[in-house]
Tab-separated table of C-alpha atoms and ligand atoms in Angstrom:
chain	number	residue	atom	x	y	z
C	1	MET	CA	141.575	101.742	96.405
C	2	SER	CA	140.124	104.543	98.820
C	3	THR	CA	139.905	108.359	98.371
C	4	SER	CA	141.858	110.604	100.792
C	5	LEU	CA	139.548	112.398	103.063
C	6	GLY	CA	141.769	115.521	102.642
C	7	GLU	CA	141.557	118.386	105.343
C	8	LEU	CA	138.702	117.582	107.485
C	9	ARG	CA	137.322	119.734	110.459
C	10	LEU	CA	135.193	118.477	113.031
C	11	VAL	CA	132.689	120.627	115.032
C	12	GLN	CA	131.569	118.771	118.546
C	13	PRO	CA	128.229	120.343	119.781
C	14	SER	CA	126.849	119.208	123.190
C	15	THR	CA	123.113	120.315	122.522
C	16	VAL	CA	120.801	119.669	119.644
C	17	LYS	CA	120.533	123.297	119.259
C	18	GLU	CA	124.098	123.840	118.760
C	19	ALA	CA	124.418	120.914	116.359
C	20	VAL	CA	121.675	122.476	114.229
C	21	ALA	CA	123.272	125.905	114.236
C	22	ALA	CA	126.545	124.509	113.344
C	23	ARG	CA	125.047	122.725	110.325
C	24	PHE	CA	123.294	126.019	109.240
C	25	GLU	CA	126.494	127.843	109.704
C	26	HIS	CA	128.377	125.631	107.466
C	27	PRO	CA	126.592	124.794	104.193
C	28	GLY	CA	128.026	121.589	102.672
C	29	SER	CA	128.810	120.181	106.326
C	30	ARG	CA	127.237	116.767	107.541
C	31	PHE	CA	126.049	115.165	110.690
C	32	ILE	CA	128.249	112.081	111.651
C	33	ALA	CA	126.777	109.772	114.420
C	34	GLY	CA	128.932	106.358	114.414
C	35	GLY	CA	130.339	107.153	111.005
C	36	THR	CA	130.019	103.468	109.903
C	37	ASP	CA	128.002	104.355	106.725
C	38	LEU	CA	129.200	108.106	106.246
C	39	ILE	CA	132.975	107.311	106.549
C	40	VAL	CA	133.005	104.547	104.139
C	41	ASN	CA	131.082	106.723	101.526
C	42	MET	CA	133.287	109.390	102.003
C	43	ARG	CA	136.247	107.129	101.645
C	44	ARG	CA	134.647	105.837	98.291
C	45	GLY	CA	134.321	109.777	97.172
C	46	ILE	CA	130.658	109.300	96.951
C	47	ILE	CA	130.041	111.799	99.645
C	48	ARG	CA	132.293	115.040	99.893
C	49	SER	CA	132.380	117.450	102.877
C	50	ASP	CA	135.390	119.085	104.508
C	51	LEU	CA	133.469	119.925	107.845
C	52	LEU	CA	131.391	117.130	110.017
C	53	VAL	CA	129.132	117.876	113.114
C	54	ASP	CA	129.807	115.009	115.473
C	55	LEU	CA	126.788	114.262	117.396
C	56	SER	CA	128.556	111.804	119.753
C	57	GLY	CA	128.930	114.220	122.690
C	58	ILE	CA	125.160	115.097	122.811
C	59	ASP	CA	124.011	113.559	125.973
C	60	GLU	CA	120.290	114.150	125.308
C	61	LEU	CA	120.265	111.802	122.193
C	62	THR	CA	121.488	108.830	123.832
C	63	GLU	CA	118.485	108.204	126.264
C	64	ILE	CA	115.813	105.584	126.159
C	65	THR	CA	112.795	106.838	128.383
C	66	THR	CA	109.189	105.883	129.240
C	67	ASP	CA	106.761	108.523	130.361
C	68	GLY	CA	103.560	106.437	130.931
C	69	LEU	CA	102.553	107.342	127.288
C	70	ASP	CA	104.975	106.226	124.945
C	71	VAL	CA	108.691	105.125	124.938
C	72	THR	CA	111.246	107.523	123.324
C	73	ILE	CA	114.266	106.519	121.834
C	74	GLY	CA	117.094	109.075	121.406
C	75	ALA	CA	118.546	109.163	117.744
C	76	GLY	CA	122.214	108.755	119.043
C	77	VAL	CA	121.478	105.176	121.095
C	78	THR	CA	123.747	102.708	119.748
C	79	LEU	CA	122.481	99.614	118.036
C	80	ALA	CA	124.173	97.661	120.697
C	81	ALA	CA	122.332	99.326	123.412
C	82	LEU	CA	118.871	99.034	121.507
C	83	ALA	CA	119.362	95.319	121.023
C	84	HIS	CA	120.405	94.681	124.670
C	85	ASN	CA	117.666	96.827	126.330
C	86	SER	CA	115.227	94.499	128.136
C	87	GLU	CA	112.248	96.562	127.945
C	88	ILE	CA	112.665	96.997	124.115
C	89	ALA	CA	113.177	93.201	123.615
C	90	GLY	CA	110.044	92.502	125.829
C	91	ARG	CA	107.750	95.153	124.125
C	92	TYR	CA	109.041	95.529	120.549
C	93	ARG	CA	110.801	92.330	119.684
C	94	ALA	CA	110.793	93.077	115.927
C	95	LEU	CA	112.993	96.251	116.859
C	96	ALA	CA	115.467	94.198	119.150
C	97	GLN	CA	115.766	91.380	116.349
C	98	ALA	CA	116.426	94.169	113.705
C	99	ALA	CA	119.302	95.776	115.540
C	100	GLU	CA	120.892	92.533	116.523
C	101	ALA	CA	120.874	91.554	113.017
C	102	ILE	CA	122.771	94.798	111.664
C	103	ALA	CA	126.382	94.395	110.595
C	104	ALA	CA	128.625	93.147	113.023
C	105	PRO	CA	128.997	93.538	116.849
C	106	GLY	CA	131.891	96.113	116.000
C	107	HIS	CA	129.381	98.291	113.989
C	108	ARG	CA	126.441	97.895	116.619
C	109	VAL	CA	128.465	99.404	119.599
C	110	ILE	CA	128.794	102.620	117.655
C	111	GLY	CA	126.394	102.710	114.932
C	112	THR	CA	123.276	104.498	115.912
C	113	VAL	CA	119.454	104.695	115.584
C	114	GLY	CA	119.588	108.109	113.761
C	115	GLY	CA	122.318	106.786	111.436
C	116	ASN	CA	120.557	103.791	110.470
C	117	LEU	CA	117.375	105.653	109.654
C	118	CYS	CA	119.178	108.210	107.427
C	119	LEU	CA	121.379	105.460	105.782
C	120	ASP	CA	122.200	106.492	102.330
C	121	THR	CA	120.847	104.095	99.569
C	122	ARG	CA	122.788	101.491	98.017
C	123	CYS	CA	123.536	99.986	94.535
C	124	ILE	CA	126.200	97.739	93.070
C	125	TYR	CA	127.025	100.607	90.690
C	126	TYR	CA	127.378	103.027	93.426
C	127	ASN	CA	128.936	101.471	96.414
C	128	GLN	CA	132.230	101.237	94.794
C	129	SER	CA	135.594	102.859	94.910
C	130	GLU	CA	136.318	106.125	92.971
C	131	TRP	CA	138.520	103.963	90.633
C	132	TRP	CA	135.767	101.498	90.162
C	133	ARG	CA	133.172	103.951	89.241
C	134	SER	CA	135.266	106.144	86.979
C	135	ALA	CA	136.409	103.015	84.911
C	136	HIS	CA	132.676	101.905	84.375
C	137	ALA	CA	131.432	105.331	83.924
C	138	TYR	CA	129.581	107.388	86.844
C	139	CYS	CA	125.900	107.049	87.164
C	140	LEU	CA	122.911	109.289	87.737
C	141	LYS	CA	123.079	109.135	91.475
C	142	ASN	CA	126.952	110.597	91.512
C	143	ARG	CA	128.445	112.812	88.825
C	144	GLY	CA	126.936	110.707	85.960
C	145	ASP	CA	123.853	111.089	83.894
C	146	VAL	CA	122.803	107.439	83.016
C	147	CYS	CA	121.535	104.826	85.314
C	148	HIS	CA	123.231	101.489	84.557
C	149	VAL	CA	120.305	99.439	86.160
C	150	ALA	CA	117.535	101.040	84.126
C	151	PRO	CA	119.113	103.274	81.195
C	152	GLN	CA	116.010	104.200	79.440
C	153	GLY	CA	114.697	105.891	82.842
C	154	LYS	CA	115.550	109.157	84.653
C	155	ARG	CA	115.150	107.801	88.204
C	156	CYS	CA	117.712	106.323	90.592
C	157	HIS	CA	116.625	102.792	91.760
C	158	ALA	CA	119.067	102.597	94.528
C	159	ALA	CA	117.508	100.307	97.641
C	160	PHE	CA	117.232	101.487	100.974
C	161	ALA	CA	118.630	98.725	103.119
C	162	GLY	CA	118.399	99.996	106.786
C	163	ASP	CA	117.097	97.362	109.086
C	164	LEU	CA	115.308	99.190	111.801
C	165	ALA	CA	112.811	101.244	109.699
C	166	PRO	CA	110.691	98.383	108.814
C	167	ALA	CA	110.404	97.212	112.475
C	168	LEU	CA	109.660	100.665	113.415
C	169	LEU	CA	107.032	101.094	110.908
C	170	VAL	CA	105.009	98.192	111.909
C	171	LEU	CA	105.001	99.424	115.612
C	172	GLY	CA	103.718	102.888	114.471
C	173	ALA	CA	106.616	105.097	115.216
C	174	GLU	CA	106.618	108.722	115.007
C	175	ILE	CA	109.857	110.913	114.776
C	176	ASP	CA	111.242	114.185	116.110
C	177	ILE	CA	113.149	116.551	113.687
C	178	ALA	CA	115.191	119.434	114.638
C	179	SER	CA	115.742	122.485	112.722
C	180	ALA	CA	116.455	126.053	113.149
C	181	GLN	CA	112.899	126.861	113.161
C	182	GLY	CA	112.222	124.419	116.290
C	183	VAL	CA	111.236	120.701	116.396
C	184	ARG	CA	108.502	119.058	114.352
C	185	ARG	CA	106.916	115.468	114.833
C	186	ILE	CA	105.940	113.218	112.185
C	187	PRO	CA	105.035	109.565	111.442
C	188	LEU	CA	108.199	107.750	110.464
C	189	SER	CA	106.548	106.629	107.164
C	190	GLU	CA	106.694	110.450	106.060
C	191	LEU	CA	110.518	110.390	106.111
C	192	TYR	CA	110.962	108.414	103.236
C	193	VAL	CA	110.313	108.961	99.458
C	194	GLU	CA	110.853	106.535	96.676
C	195	ASP	CA	113.656	108.021	95.016
C	196	GLY	CA	117.141	106.485	95.431
C	197	LYS	CA	118.777	109.744	94.912
C	198	ALA	CA	116.968	111.730	97.415
C	199	HIS	CA	115.292	109.295	99.642
C	200	LEU	CA	114.820	111.289	102.644
C	201	ALA	CA	112.083	114.024	103.113
C	202	LEU	CA	114.756	115.989	105.426
C	203	ALA	CA	115.748	119.733	104.515
C	204	ASP	CA	119.417	120.487	104.506
C	205	GLY	CA	120.654	120.408	108.031
C	206	GLU	CA	117.446	119.068	109.612
C	207	LEU	CA	118.337	116.488	112.577
C	208	LEU	CA	116.493	113.384	113.683
C	209	VAL	CA	116.409	113.953	117.284
C	210	ALA	CA	114.402	111.058	118.648
C	211	LEU	CA	111.615	108.640	117.866
C	212	HIS	CA	108.339	107.476	119.665
C	213	LEU	CA	106.806	104.166	120.075
C	214	PRO	CA	103.184	103.671	121.438
C	215	LEU	CA	103.321	101.357	124.734
C	216	ASN	CA	101.179	98.456	123.998
C	217	PRO	CA	101.756	97.388	120.432
C	218	PRO	CA	100.868	93.882	119.079
C	219	PRO	CA	103.428	91.036	118.896
C	220	SER	CA	105.999	91.652	116.298
C	221	GLY	CA	108.966	90.112	114.806
C	222	TYR	CA	111.631	90.643	112.135
C	223	ALA	CA	113.628	88.509	109.488
C	224	LYS	CA	116.125	89.373	106.705
C	225	VAL	CA	117.862	87.261	103.912
C	226	ARG	CA	121.501	88.360	103.213
C	227	LEU	CA	124.578	87.198	101.467
C	228	ARG	CA	126.865	86.674	104.434
C	229	GLY	CA	124.920	85.821	107.389
C	230	ALA	CA	127.219	87.261	110.134
C	231	ILE	CA	127.392	90.823	108.451
C	232	ASP	CA	125.446	92.210	105.852
C	233	PHE	CA	122.788	94.310	104.524
C	234	PRO	CA	119.312	93.026	103.780
C	235	LEU	CA	118.591	91.729	100.110
C	236	ALA	CA	115.135	91.709	101.610
C	237	GLY	CA	113.894	92.463	105.262
C	238	VAL	CA	110.388	92.084	106.384
C	239	ALA	CA	108.809	93.049	109.922
C	240	VAL	CA	105.331	92.112	110.965
C	241	ALA	CA	102.961	92.907	113.880
C	242	LEU	CA	100.119	90.743	114.168
C	243	ALA	CA	97.521	90.682	116.906
C	244	ALA	CA	94.953	87.545	116.571
C	245	SER	CA	92.019	86.380	118.716
C	246	GLY	CA	91.731	82.641	118.627
C	247	PRO	CA	92.422	81.593	115.010
C	248	ASN	CA	91.368	85.024	113.563
C	249	VAL	CA	93.462	88.210	112.620
C	250	ASN	CA	92.790	91.082	114.643
C	251	SER	CA	95.197	93.575	112.894
C	252	LEU	CA	98.304	92.841	110.671
C	253	ARG	CA	101.012	95.273	109.859
C	254	ILE	CA	103.818	94.266	107.418
C	255	ALA	CA	106.813	96.448	106.379
C	256	LEU	CA	109.698	95.875	103.847
C	257	THR	CA	113.380	97.066	103.550
C	258	GLY	CA	116.058	96.234	100.989
C	259	THR	CA	113.608	95.969	97.776
C	260	ASN	CA	112.628	99.733	97.248
C	261	SER	CA	114.183	102.986	97.456
C	262	ARG	CA	112.267	103.491	100.673
C	263	PRO	CA	111.201	101.234	103.533
C	264	PHE	CA	107.524	101.129	103.478
C	265	LEU	CA	104.298	99.635	105.042
C	266	VAL	CA	102.256	97.068	102.790
C	267	ALA	CA	99.133	98.611	101.779
C	268	GLY	CA	95.792	96.676	101.882
C	269	THR	CA	96.237	94.510	104.901
C	270	GLU	CA	93.144	95.826	106.702
C	271	PRO	CA	90.764	93.492	104.849
C	272	PHE	CA	92.677	90.641	106.655
C	273	ALA	CA	90.992	91.630	110.168
C	274	GLY	CA	88.514	88.955	111.216
C	275	ARG	CA	89.685	86.207	108.863
C	276	PRO	CA	91.268	82.933	110.065
C	277	ILE	CA	95.149	82.629	109.570
C	278	ASP	CA	94.922	79.755	106.949
C	279	GLU	CA	96.571	78.833	103.670
C	280	LYS	CA	94.473	80.923	101.738
C	281	LEU	CA	95.162	84.143	103.688
C	282	LEU	CA	98.839	83.097	103.503
C	283	HIS	CA	98.735	82.761	99.636
C	284	GLU	CA	96.768	86.267	99.339
C	285	LEU	CA	99.447	87.667	101.495
C	286	ASP	CA	102.248	86.239	99.456
C	287	ARG	CA	100.695	87.937	96.428
C	288	LEU	CA	100.241	91.157	97.990
C	289	VAL	CA	103.728	91.695	99.111
C	290	GLN	CA	105.227	90.483	95.601
C	291	LYS	CA	103.013	92.979	94.050
C	292	GLN	CA	104.128	95.823	95.883
C	293	VAL	CA	107.950	95.081	96.206
C	294	GLN	CA	110.012	96.668	93.419
C	295	PRO	CA	113.513	95.351	93.519
C	296	MET	CA	115.827	96.195	90.612
C	297	ARG	CA	119.160	94.701	89.571
C	298	THR	CA	120.940	96.967	92.324
C	299	THR	CA	122.364	94.110	94.244
C	300	ILE	CA	124.153	90.612	93.162
C	301	ALA	CA	121.162	88.742	93.971
C	302	SER	CA	118.771	88.791	91.231
C	303	ALA	CA	115.475	91.251	91.579
C	304	ASN	CA	113.217	88.204	91.292
C	305	TYR	CA	115.138	86.251	93.886
C	306	ARG	CA	114.584	89.321	96.330
C	307	ARG	CA	110.928	89.449	95.487
C	308	ILE	CA	110.130	85.936	96.190
C	309	ALA	CA	112.257	86.145	99.366
C	310	ALA	CA	110.200	89.081	100.774
C	311	ALA	CA	107.105	87.167	100.195
C	312	ALA	CA	108.394	83.960	101.918
C	313	LEU	CA	109.883	86.003	104.807
C	314	THR	CA	106.410	87.583	105.360
C	315	ARG	CA	104.449	84.214	105.391
C	316	ARG	CA	106.967	82.433	107.802
C	317	LEU	CA	106.865	85.488	110.169
C	318	VAL	CA	102.966	85.635	110.086
C	319	LYS	CA	103.021	81.894	110.894
C	320	LYS	CA	105.717	82.081	113.641
C	321	LEU	CA	103.819	84.872	115.433
C	322	PHE	CA	100.331	83.051	115.211
C	323	ALA	CA	102.159	79.927	116.479
C	324	GLU	CA	103.457	81.796	119.190
C	325	GLY	CA	99.905	83.036	120.209
C	326	ALA	CA	99.920	86.514	118.934
C	327	ALA	CA	97.193	87.702	121.281
U	1	FAD	C1	130.495	96.152	106.695
U	1	FAD	C2	129.023	96.805	106.986
U	1	FAD	C3	127.963	95.961	107.211
U	1	FAD	C4	126.794	96.899	107.219
U	1	FAD	N1	125.468	96.172	107.409
U	1	FAD	C5	124.542	96.786	107.756
U	1	FAD	C6	123.248	96.000	108.149
U	1	FAD	O1	123.277	94.597	107.779
U	1	FAD	N2	122.140	96.483	108.111
U	1	FAD	C7	122.091	97.858	108.237
U	1	FAD	O2	120.801	98.632	108.429
U	1	FAD	N3	123.210	98.855	108.175
U	1	FAD	C8	124.472	98.268	107.849
U	1	FAD	N4	125.569	98.946	107.713
U	1	FAD	C9	125.509	100.381	107.886
U	1	FAD	C10	125.465	101.058	109.327
U	1	FAD	O3	126.569	100.283	110.128
U	1	FAD	C11	124.280	101.059	109.988
U	1	FAD	O4	123.167	101.500	109.280
U	1	FAD	C12	124.646	102.200	111.068
U	1	FAD	O5	123.204	102.218	112.167
U	1	FAD	C13	124.612	103.471	110.588
U	1	FAD	O6	124.794	104.244	111.738
U	1	FAD	P1	125.834	105.403	112.275
U	1	FAD	O7	125.524	105.963	113.476
U	1	FAD	O8	127.118	104.874	111.959
U	1	FAD	O9	125.571	106.404	110.952
U	1	FAD	P2	126.765	107.538	110.204
U	1	FAD	O10	127.396	106.831	109.283
U	1	FAD	O11	127.375	108.283	111.228
U	1	FAD	O12	125.336	108.226	109.300
U	1	FAD	C14	125.069	107.915	108.336
U	1	FAD	C15	123.835	109.015	107.734
U	1	FAD	O13	123.094	109.334	108.492
U	1	FAD	C16	123.218	110.843	108.882
U	1	FAD	N5	122.816	111.080	110.261
U	1	FAD	C17	123.447	110.238	111.315
U	1	FAD	N6	122.741	110.608	112.271
U	1	FAD	C18	121.790	111.561	111.891
U	1	FAD	C19	120.820	112.133	112.612
U	1	FAD	N7	120.485	112.214	114.111
U	1	FAD	N8	120.038	113.054	112.208
U	1	FAD	C20	120.064	113.186	110.845
U	1	FAD	N9	121.144	112.697	109.965
U	1	FAD	C21	121.892	111.815	110.775
U	1	FAD	C22	124.635	111.065	108.282
U	1	FAD	O14	124.859	112.244	108.190
U	1	FAD	C23	125.014	110.264	107.061
U	1	FAD	O15	124.559	110.380	106.053
U	1	FAD	C24	126.612	98.160	107.435
U	1	FAD	C25	128.005	99.041	107.360
U	1	FAD	C26	129.090	98.280	107.024
U	1	FAD	C27	130.437	98.940	106.807
U	2	SF4	S1	119.997	102.795	90.539
U	2	SF4	FE1	121.073	103.618	88.749
U	2	SF4	S2	121.594	105.705	89.163
U	2	SF4	FE2	120.949	104.523	91.174
U	2	SF4	S3	122.888	104.174	91.926
U	2	SF4	FE3	122.322	102.421	90.658
U	2	SF4	S4	122.957	102.702	88.618
U	2	SF4	FE4	123.241	104.682	89.911
C-alpha cells in the first residue's frame, strides 16, 4: 500500500546555480534526478516534501569529459551511459561493472551517478510501506525512538547499498559540491559518515555536481552478492584496484558497500606492497576484511553471511585481477 504524494510542485532549473538557489529558497524541498530511489521512498511515506527541484534539465551535469589531467563525470550522467562508455569501460573497469550491476535496465536509463552516490541507507524495518511500519512500530530512523535491529543502542545501523561508491573509492575519486557559497572539492571518502540516519556529510541544499578520476588508475574490478541476480541491491559489494609487478603486489585498494552505513576503503592494505600474491596473503586479506565490515540484521540475509561474502568476493577479485596480469 503506497502513500499519496499529495500536492507536489516541481521546479526545473537549467543551471547548477539556479538549482542551488531553488533549494535555498524553498526549505524542505528535495533534489530529484532519476527519481528511482526518491519517489519509492516518498510513496512509502519515509521521505516527505511538497517541492522537488528537478536536475534532469541541467546540461552541464550530463557530460563525461577528459582534460589531460583527469576524467570528469557529471552527477547527472545516467548509469546506462556510464556502463556503455568505452573510455570508462577501458580505464575504470570496476566503475563500468558496478554501473552495469545496478537494478534493472529500466532503472539504469534514468538513474544517475549523483542519485546513486546520495542514495538513502536501507533496512528491512525502514524500506516498507507506511502501513507496515505503523503496524510494526516506527523506528529510530523515521518517527520512532527505538532501533529494532539494535534496541539497546541509540544509533541507526541502516546500510548504504549504492554500487558505484566502492568502485570510485578504489579509483581515487574526488567530488565537486555546490552550495550558495560556491563549489568545493573533497575526496569521495569524506562524503560519507558511519551513521544510518545521517550518512551524508552534505549541508541542506548542497548539490553534488561532478566527480573526478585520475587518468591512469591500476586495473580494477567490482563484484556483488544479491538476492535476485537480475535486479537487486548488494548484500555485500566489493571493489578492488590492484597493481602488481611479477608475482608481487605494488599497490592494493579494497572498498566495500552494503555492509556498513557508509561505503569505505579497507584500512591497512599498504603493508601488502612488495609481497607475493599467495595463499598466505589471501588469508590475511580475508581476516582484514572480516574485521572491518560491520553488517547488522538490516537485510533478510544474515549478518554473518554478508561478512563472509564480503571476504570471499575480495579474495576472488584479487585472484582474478592477478591472473589477468594486473600490471
Ligand atoms: C527495484 C530497485 C532496485 C534497485 N537496485 C539497485 C542496485 O542494485 N544498486 C544500487 O546502487 N541502487 C539500486 N537502486 C536504487 C536506484 O535505482 C539507483 O541507486 C539510482 O542510481 C539512483 O539514482 P536516481 O538518479 O534515480 O536518484 P534519485 O532517486 O533521483 O535521488 C536519490 C537521492 O539522491 C539525492 N540526489 C540526487 N542527485 C543529487 C545530486 N546531484 N546532489 C545531491 N543530492 C542528489 C536525491 O535528493 C535523493 O535523496 C534500485 C532501485 C529500485 C527501485
Ligand atoms: S537500523 Fe534500526 S533505526 Fe535504522 S532503519 Fe533499521 S530499525 Fe530503523
